[in-house]
PDB file of C-alpha atoms in Angstrom:
ATOM      1  CA  MET G   7    -145.940-138.923 -50.113  1.00  0.00           C
ATOM      2  CA  GLN G   8    -148.314-136.176 -48.988  1.00  0.00           C
ATOM      3  CA  MET G   9    -151.836-136.383 -50.293  1.00  0.00           C
ATOM      4  CA  PRO G  10    -154.317-133.560 -50.631  1.00  0.00           C
ATOM      5  CA  HIS G  11    -156.265-132.904 -47.451  1.00  0.00           C
ATOM      6  CA  ASN G  12    -159.695-134.480 -47.324  1.00  0.00           C
ATOM      7  CA  GLU G  13    -159.202-137.019 -50.086  1.00  0.00           C
ATOM      8  CA  PRO G  14    -162.298-139.241 -49.788  1.00  0.00           C
ATOM      9  CA  VAL G  15    -161.772-142.974 -49.245  1.00  0.00           C
ATOM     10  CA  THR G  16    -163.970-146.017 -48.786  1.00  0.00           C
ATOM     11  CA  PHE G  17    -162.616-149.041 -46.939  1.00  0.00           C
ATOM     12  CA  THR G  18    -162.499-152.055 -49.255  1.00  0.00           C
ATOM     13  CA  ARG G  19    -161.985-154.514 -46.400  1.00  0.00           C
ATOM     14  CA  ASP G  20    -162.149-154.614 -42.620  1.00  0.00           C
ATOM     15  CA  CYS G  21    -159.066-152.865 -41.329  1.00  0.00           C
ATOM     16  CA  GLU G  22    -157.287-152.459 -38.003  1.00  0.00           C
ATOM     17  CA  ALA G  23    -156.668-148.815 -37.106  1.00  0.00           C
ATOM     18  CA  VAL G  24    -155.558-146.715 -34.149  1.00  0.00           C
ATOM     19  CA  LEU G  25    -157.774-144.035 -32.641  1.00  0.00           C
ATOM     20  CA  ILE G  26    -155.985-140.674 -32.348  1.00  0.00           C
ATOM     21  CA  PRO G  27    -154.977-139.418 -29.785  1.00  0.00           C
ATOM     22  CA  ALA G  28    -156.154-142.176 -27.433  1.00  0.00           C
ATOM     23  CA  GLY G  29    -154.034-144.882 -29.062  1.00  0.00           C
ATOM     24  CA  ASP G  30    -156.788-147.502 -28.839  1.00  0.00           C
ATOM     25  CA  THR G  31    -156.952-150.153 -31.551  1.00  0.00           C
ATOM     26  CA  VAL G  32    -160.241-150.265 -33.450  1.00  0.00           C
ATOM     27  CA  GLU G  33    -161.592-152.242 -36.390  1.00  0.00           C
ATOM     28  CA  ILE G  34    -162.935-150.200 -39.308  1.00  0.00           C
ATOM     29  CA  PRO G  35    -165.530-152.216 -41.249  1.00  0.00           C
ATOM     30  CA  VAL G  36    -165.566-152.603 -45.014  1.00  0.00           C
ATOM     31  CA  GLY G  37    -167.644-149.894 -46.700  1.00  0.00           C
ATOM     32  CA  THR G  38    -166.812-147.173 -44.159  1.00  0.00           C
ATOM     33  CA  HIS G  39    -166.313-143.740 -45.723  1.00  0.00           C
ATOM     34  CA  GLY G  40    -163.722-141.230 -44.550  1.00  0.00           C
ATOM     35  CA  ASN G  41    -161.266-138.591 -45.690  1.00  0.00           C
ATOM     36  CA  ILE G  42    -157.477-138.790 -45.667  1.00  0.00           C
ATOM     37  CA  THR G  43    -156.206-135.762 -43.749  1.00  0.00           C
ATOM     38  CA  GLN G  44    -152.526-136.734 -43.699  1.00  0.00           C
ATOM     39  CA  ALA G  45    -150.480-139.263 -45.661  1.00  0.00           C
ATOM     40  CA  LEU G  46    -146.858-139.110 -44.598  1.00  0.00           C
ATOM     41  CA  GLY G  47    -144.167-141.665 -43.920  1.00  0.00           C
ATOM     42  CA  GLY G  48    -146.243-144.551 -45.197  1.00  0.00           C
ATOM     43  CA  SER G  49    -149.124-144.200 -42.728  1.00  0.00           C
ATOM     44  CA  PHE G  50    -152.426-142.414 -43.154  1.00  0.00           C
ATOM     45  CA  THR G  51    -154.537-140.265 -40.859  1.00  0.00           C
ATOM     46  CA  VAL G  52    -158.198-140.614 -41.794  1.00  0.00           C
ATOM     47  CA  TYR G  53    -161.153-138.594 -40.513  1.00  0.00           C
ATOM     48  CA  ILE G  54    -164.216-140.786 -39.958  1.00  0.00           C
ATOM     49  CA  ALA G  55    -167.443-139.590 -38.332  1.00  0.00           C
ATOM     50  CA  GLY G  56    -165.791-137.031 -36.061  1.00  0.00           C
ATOM     51  CA  ASN G  57    -162.760-139.158 -35.183  1.00  0.00           C
ATOM     52  CA  LEU G  58    -159.186-139.298 -36.419  1.00  0.00           C
ATOM     53  CA  ILE G  59    -157.760-142.760 -37.003  1.00  0.00           C
ATOM     54  CA  ARG G  60    -154.352-143.911 -38.159  1.00  0.00           C
ATOM     55  CA  ILE G  61    -153.934-146.582 -40.799  1.00  0.00           C
ATOM     56  CA  ALA G  62    -150.528-148.296 -40.896  1.00  0.00           C
ATOM     57  CA  GLY G  63    -148.726-148.578 -44.221  1.00  0.00           C
ATOM     58  CA  GLU G  64    -149.193-152.337 -44.415  1.00  0.00           C
ATOM     59  CA  ASN G  65    -152.968-151.695 -44.512  1.00  0.00           C
ATOM     60  CA  ALA G  66    -152.772-149.013 -47.222  1.00  0.00           C
ATOM     61  CA  ASP G  67    -154.607-151.252 -49.681  1.00  0.00           C
ATOM     62  CA  ALA G  68    -157.747-151.097 -47.489  1.00  0.00           C
ATOM     63  CA  ILE G  69    -158.128-147.423 -48.502  1.00  0.00           C
ATOM     64  CA  GLY G  70    -156.872-147.768 -52.082  1.00  0.00           C
ATOM     65  CA  GLN G  71    -153.327-146.576 -51.372  1.00  0.00           C
ATOM     66  CA  GLU G  72    -149.911-148.124 -51.976  1.00  0.00           C
ATOM     67  CA  PRO G  73    -147.810-149.551 -49.121  1.00  0.00           C
ATOM     68  CA  PRO G  74    -144.249-148.227 -48.696  1.00  0.00           C
ATOM     69  CA  GLU G  75    -141.518-149.663 -50.918  1.00  0.00           C
ATOM     70  CA  PRO G  76    -138.930-152.019 -49.354  1.00  0.00           C
ATOM     71  CA  LEU G  77    -135.569-150.469 -48.478  1.00  0.00           C
ATOM     72  CA  HIS G  78    -132.299-151.329 -50.192  1.00  0.00           C
ATOM     73  CA  LEU G  79    -128.646-150.747 -49.401  1.00  0.00           C
ATOM     74  CA  PRO G  80    -125.854-151.157 -51.947  1.00  0.00           C
ATOM     75  CA  ASP G  81    -123.643-154.224 -51.511  1.00  0.00           C
ATOM     76  CA  ASP G  82    -120.718-151.982 -50.534  1.00  0.00           C
ATOM     77  CA  ALA G  83    -122.709-149.995 -47.939  1.00  0.00           C
ATOM     78  CA  THR G  84    -120.678-148.629 -45.045  1.00  0.00           C
ATOM     79  CA  ALA G  85    -121.679-148.275 -41.390  1.00  0.00           C
ATOM     80  CA  GLU G  86    -122.254-144.585 -42.145  1.00  0.00           C
ATOM     81  CA  ASP G  87    -124.645-145.516 -44.988  1.00  0.00           C
ATOM     82  CA  VAL G  88    -126.627-147.699 -42.592  1.00  0.00           C
ATOM     83  CA  GLU G  89    -126.739-144.959 -39.938  1.00  0.00           C
ATOM     84  CA  LYS G  90    -127.904-142.409 -42.514  1.00  0.00           C
ATOM     85  CA  LEU G  91    -130.696-144.740 -43.656  1.00  0.00           C
ATOM     86  CA  VAL G  92    -131.757-145.358 -40.035  1.00  0.00           C
ATOM     87  CA  TRP G  93    -132.094-141.599 -39.475  1.00  0.00           C
ATOM     88  CA  GLU G  94    -133.975-141.256 -42.769  1.00  0.00           C
ATOM     89  CA  GLN G  95    -136.353-143.993 -41.617  1.00  0.00           C
ATOM     90  CA  MET G  96    -136.977-142.240 -38.300  1.00  0.00           C
ATOM     91  CA  GLU G  97    -137.782-139.118 -40.312  1.00  0.00           C
ATOM     92  CA  THR G  98    -140.677-141.067 -41.869  1.00  0.00           C
ATOM     93  CA  VAL G  99    -142.419-141.434 -38.491  1.00  0.00           C
ATOM     94  CA  PHE G 100    -144.835-138.528 -38.210  1.00  0.00           C
ATOM     95  CA  ASP G 101    -146.939-137.146 -35.450  1.00  0.00           C
ATOM     96  CA  PRO G 102    -150.411-138.367 -36.491  1.00  0.00           C
ATOM     97  CA  GLU G 103    -152.041-134.994 -35.855  1.00  0.00           C
ATOM     98  CA  ILE G 104    -149.509-132.588 -37.343  1.00  0.00           C
ATOM     99  CA  PRO G 105    -147.343-133.162 -40.419  1.00  0.00           C
ATOM    100  CA  ILE G 106    -143.972-133.045 -38.645  1.00  0.00           C
ATOM    101  CA  ASN G 107    -141.695-136.053 -38.204  1.00  0.00           C
ATOM    102  CA  LEU G 108    -140.357-137.163 -34.822  1.00  0.00           C
ATOM    103  CA  VAL G 109    -136.760-136.192 -35.651  1.00  0.00           C
ATOM    104  CA  ASP G 110    -137.709-132.603 -36.554  1.00  0.00           C
ATOM    105  CA  LEU G 111    -139.969-132.425 -33.496  1.00  0.00           C
ATOM    106  CA  GLY G 112    -136.863-133.192 -31.409  1.00  0.00           C
ATOM    107  CA  LEU G 113    -138.353-136.372 -29.941  1.00  0.00           C
ATOM    108  CA  ILE G 114    -135.358-138.609 -30.734  1.00  0.00           C
ATOM    109  CA  TYR G 115    -132.903-137.985 -27.899  1.00  0.00           C
ATOM    110  CA  ARG G 116    -130.309-140.676 -28.639  1.00  0.00           C
ATOM    111  CA  CYS G 117    -129.539-143.176 -31.391  1.00  0.00           C
ATOM    112  CA  GLU G 118    -126.522-145.479 -31.005  1.00  0.00           C
ATOM    113  CA  PHE G 119    -125.327-148.278 -33.232  1.00  0.00           C
ATOM    114  CA  ASP G 120    -123.560-151.570 -32.598  1.00  0.00           C
ATOM    115  CA  HIS G 121    -121.821-152.474 -35.860  1.00  0.00           C
ATOM    116  CA  SER G 122    -119.794-155.390 -34.394  1.00  0.00           C
ATOM    117  CA  ASP G 123    -121.624-157.802 -36.729  1.00  0.00           C
ATOM    118  CA  PRO G 124    -122.306-155.936 -40.003  1.00  0.00           C
ATOM    119  CA  ASP G 125    -125.087-158.396 -40.904  1.00  0.00           C
ATOM    120  CA  GLN G 126    -126.790-158.224 -37.482  1.00  0.00           C
ATOM    121  CA  ARG G 127    -126.573-154.590 -36.390  1.00  0.00           C
ATOM    122  CA  VAL G 128    -128.229-153.370 -33.187  1.00  0.00           C
ATOM    123  CA  VAL G 129    -129.750-149.898 -32.883  1.00  0.00           C
ATOM    124  CA  ASP G 130    -130.493-148.416 -29.452  1.00  0.00           C
ATOM    125  CA  ILE G 131    -132.819-145.381 -29.363  1.00  0.00           C
ATOM    126  CA  ASP G 132    -134.124-143.077 -26.627  1.00  0.00           C
ATOM    127  CA  MET G 133    -137.177-141.033 -27.536  1.00  0.00           C
ATOM    128  CA  THR G 134    -139.806-138.939 -25.832  1.00  0.00           C
ATOM    129  CA  LEU G 135    -143.248-137.486 -26.492  1.00  0.00           C
ATOM    130  CA  THR G 136    -144.501-133.929 -26.729  1.00  0.00           C
ATOM    131  CA  ALA G 137    -146.769-134.752 -23.762  1.00  0.00           C
ATOM    132  CA  PRO G 138    -146.086-137.605 -21.292  1.00  0.00           C
ATOM    133  CA  GLY G 139    -149.745-138.727 -21.231  1.00  0.00           C
ATOM    134  CA  CYS G 140    -150.081-139.041 -25.010  1.00  0.00           C
ATOM    135  CA  GLY G 141    -152.055-142.166 -25.862  1.00  0.00           C
ATOM    136  CA  MET G 142    -150.091-142.557 -29.091  1.00  0.00           C
ATOM    137  CA  GLY G 143    -146.777-143.153 -27.264  1.00  0.00           C
ATOM    138  CA  ASP G 144    -146.708-146.944 -27.665  1.00  0.00           C
ATOM    139  CA  ILE G 145    -147.822-146.623 -31.286  1.00  0.00           C
ATOM    140  CA  LEU G 146    -145.009-144.173 -32.076  1.00  0.00           C
ATOM    141  CA  VAL G 147    -142.444-146.400 -30.325  1.00  0.00           C
ATOM    142  CA  ASP G 148    -143.667-149.355 -32.397  1.00  0.00           C
ATOM    143  CA  ASP G 149    -143.481-147.216 -35.554  1.00  0.00           C
ATOM    144  CA  VAL G 150    -139.876-146.242 -34.846  1.00  0.00           C
ATOM    145  CA  LYS G 151    -138.963-149.893 -34.188  1.00  0.00           C
ATOM    146  CA  ALA G 152    -140.712-151.123 -37.330  1.00  0.00           C
ATOM    147  CA  LYS G 153    -139.247-148.431 -39.590  1.00  0.00           C
ATOM    148  CA  VAL G 154    -135.685-148.939 -38.318  1.00  0.00           C
ATOM    149  CA  ARG G 155    -136.051-152.750 -38.554  1.00  0.00           C
ATOM    150  CA  MET G 156    -136.778-152.283 -42.266  1.00  0.00           C
ATOM    151  CA  VAL G 157    -133.177-151.145 -42.805  1.00  0.00           C
ATOM    152  CA  PRO G 158    -131.151-154.001 -44.308  1.00  0.00           C
ATOM    153  CA  THR G 159    -128.548-155.442 -41.882  1.00  0.00           C
ATOM    154  CA  VAL G 160    -130.427-154.116 -38.812  1.00  0.00           C
ATOM    155  CA  ALA G 161    -131.339-157.170 -36.731  1.00  0.00           C
ATOM    156  CA  GLN G 162    -132.444-155.609 -33.458  1.00  0.00           C
ATOM    157  CA  VAL G 163    -133.948-152.273 -32.460  1.00  0.00           C
ATOM    158  CA  LYS G 164    -134.354-151.175 -28.862  1.00  0.00           C
ATOM    159  CA  VAL G 165    -136.467-148.089 -28.217  1.00  0.00           C
ATOM    160  CA  GLU G 166    -136.817-146.664 -24.735  1.00  0.00           C
ATOM    161  CA  MET G 167    -139.354-143.975 -23.867  1.00  0.00           C
ATOM    162  CA  VAL G 168    -137.729-141.341 -21.655  1.00  0.00           C
ATOM    163  CA  PHE G 169    -139.069-138.117 -20.194  1.00  0.00           C
ATOM    164  CA  ASP G 170    -135.872-136.560 -18.888  1.00  0.00           C
ATOM    165  CA  PRO G 171    -135.229-133.963 -20.018  1.00  0.00           C
ATOM    166  CA  PRO G 172    -138.849-132.977 -20.597  1.00  0.00           C
ATOM    167  CA  TRP G 173    -139.571-132.074 -24.210  1.00  0.00           C
ATOM    168  CA  THR G 174    -140.028-128.388 -25.053  1.00  0.00           C
ATOM    169  CA  MET G 175    -140.768-126.626 -28.332  1.00  0.00           C
ATOM    170  CA  GLU G 176    -137.195-125.326 -28.354  1.00  0.00           C
ATOM    171  CA  MET G 177    -136.090-128.897 -29.196  1.00  0.00           C
ATOM    172  CA  MET G 178    -137.794-128.658 -32.598  1.00  0.00           C
ATOM    173  CA  SER G 179    -135.696-128.165 -35.719  1.00  0.00           C
ATOM    174  CA  ASP G 180    -135.848-124.816 -37.463  1.00  0.00           C
ATOM    175  CA  ALA G 181    -137.862-126.458 -40.265  1.00  0.00           C
ATOM    176  CA  ALA G 182    -140.464-127.687 -37.749  1.00  0.00           C
ATOM    177  CA  LYS G 183    -140.583-124.299 -36.030  1.00  0.00           C
ATOM    178  CA  LEU G 184    -141.100-122.629 -39.394  1.00  0.00           C
ATOM    179  CA  HIS G 185    -143.886-125.082 -40.224  1.00  0.00           C
ATOM    180  CA  VAL G 186    -145.818-124.231 -37.053  1.00  0.00           C
ATOM    181  CA  GLY G 187    -145.146-120.499 -37.333  1.00  0.00           C
ATOM    182  CA  MET G 188    -142.551-120.163 -34.565  1.00  0.00           C
ATOM    183  CA  LEU G 189    -139.937-118.626 -36.942  1.00  0.00           C
TER     184      LEU G 189
END
């Protein structure tokens, strides 16, 4: 769901948001005007008075947008189906400043599954950031956890932030490199 850049919005209610790139939580008051600069993966980046803020999908209504649809798995879903959906969910977590998801950026280093109880699966993830001091780190970790928890039969998600090996642009997918003009 990518929206045109600079779509004007007016907040219809007070709304919690995250300041980009600092990662600080702020409250945007009802009546505030801004422009959507990015709408990917169910969250929205909005430009307000010289600042970029991130609106989570569950607050989409505050800017006149639709929240993400709930996820479904067929009754006969296999462990592979669940794993595929987990990876698809991680692909809906986007860098708030550039329209590239964390998987294509190469920020997901490891994703392991415990399928011992098919109704209470555990997912264990190692991820990193493009820059260790990024203020959005905790927000992105929480996004990954929340998106993976949305997958039916996933009961627990563990996400660990790691910085070894350090991230480099070579870790990006070819699609991401193409998007930023590296290919």
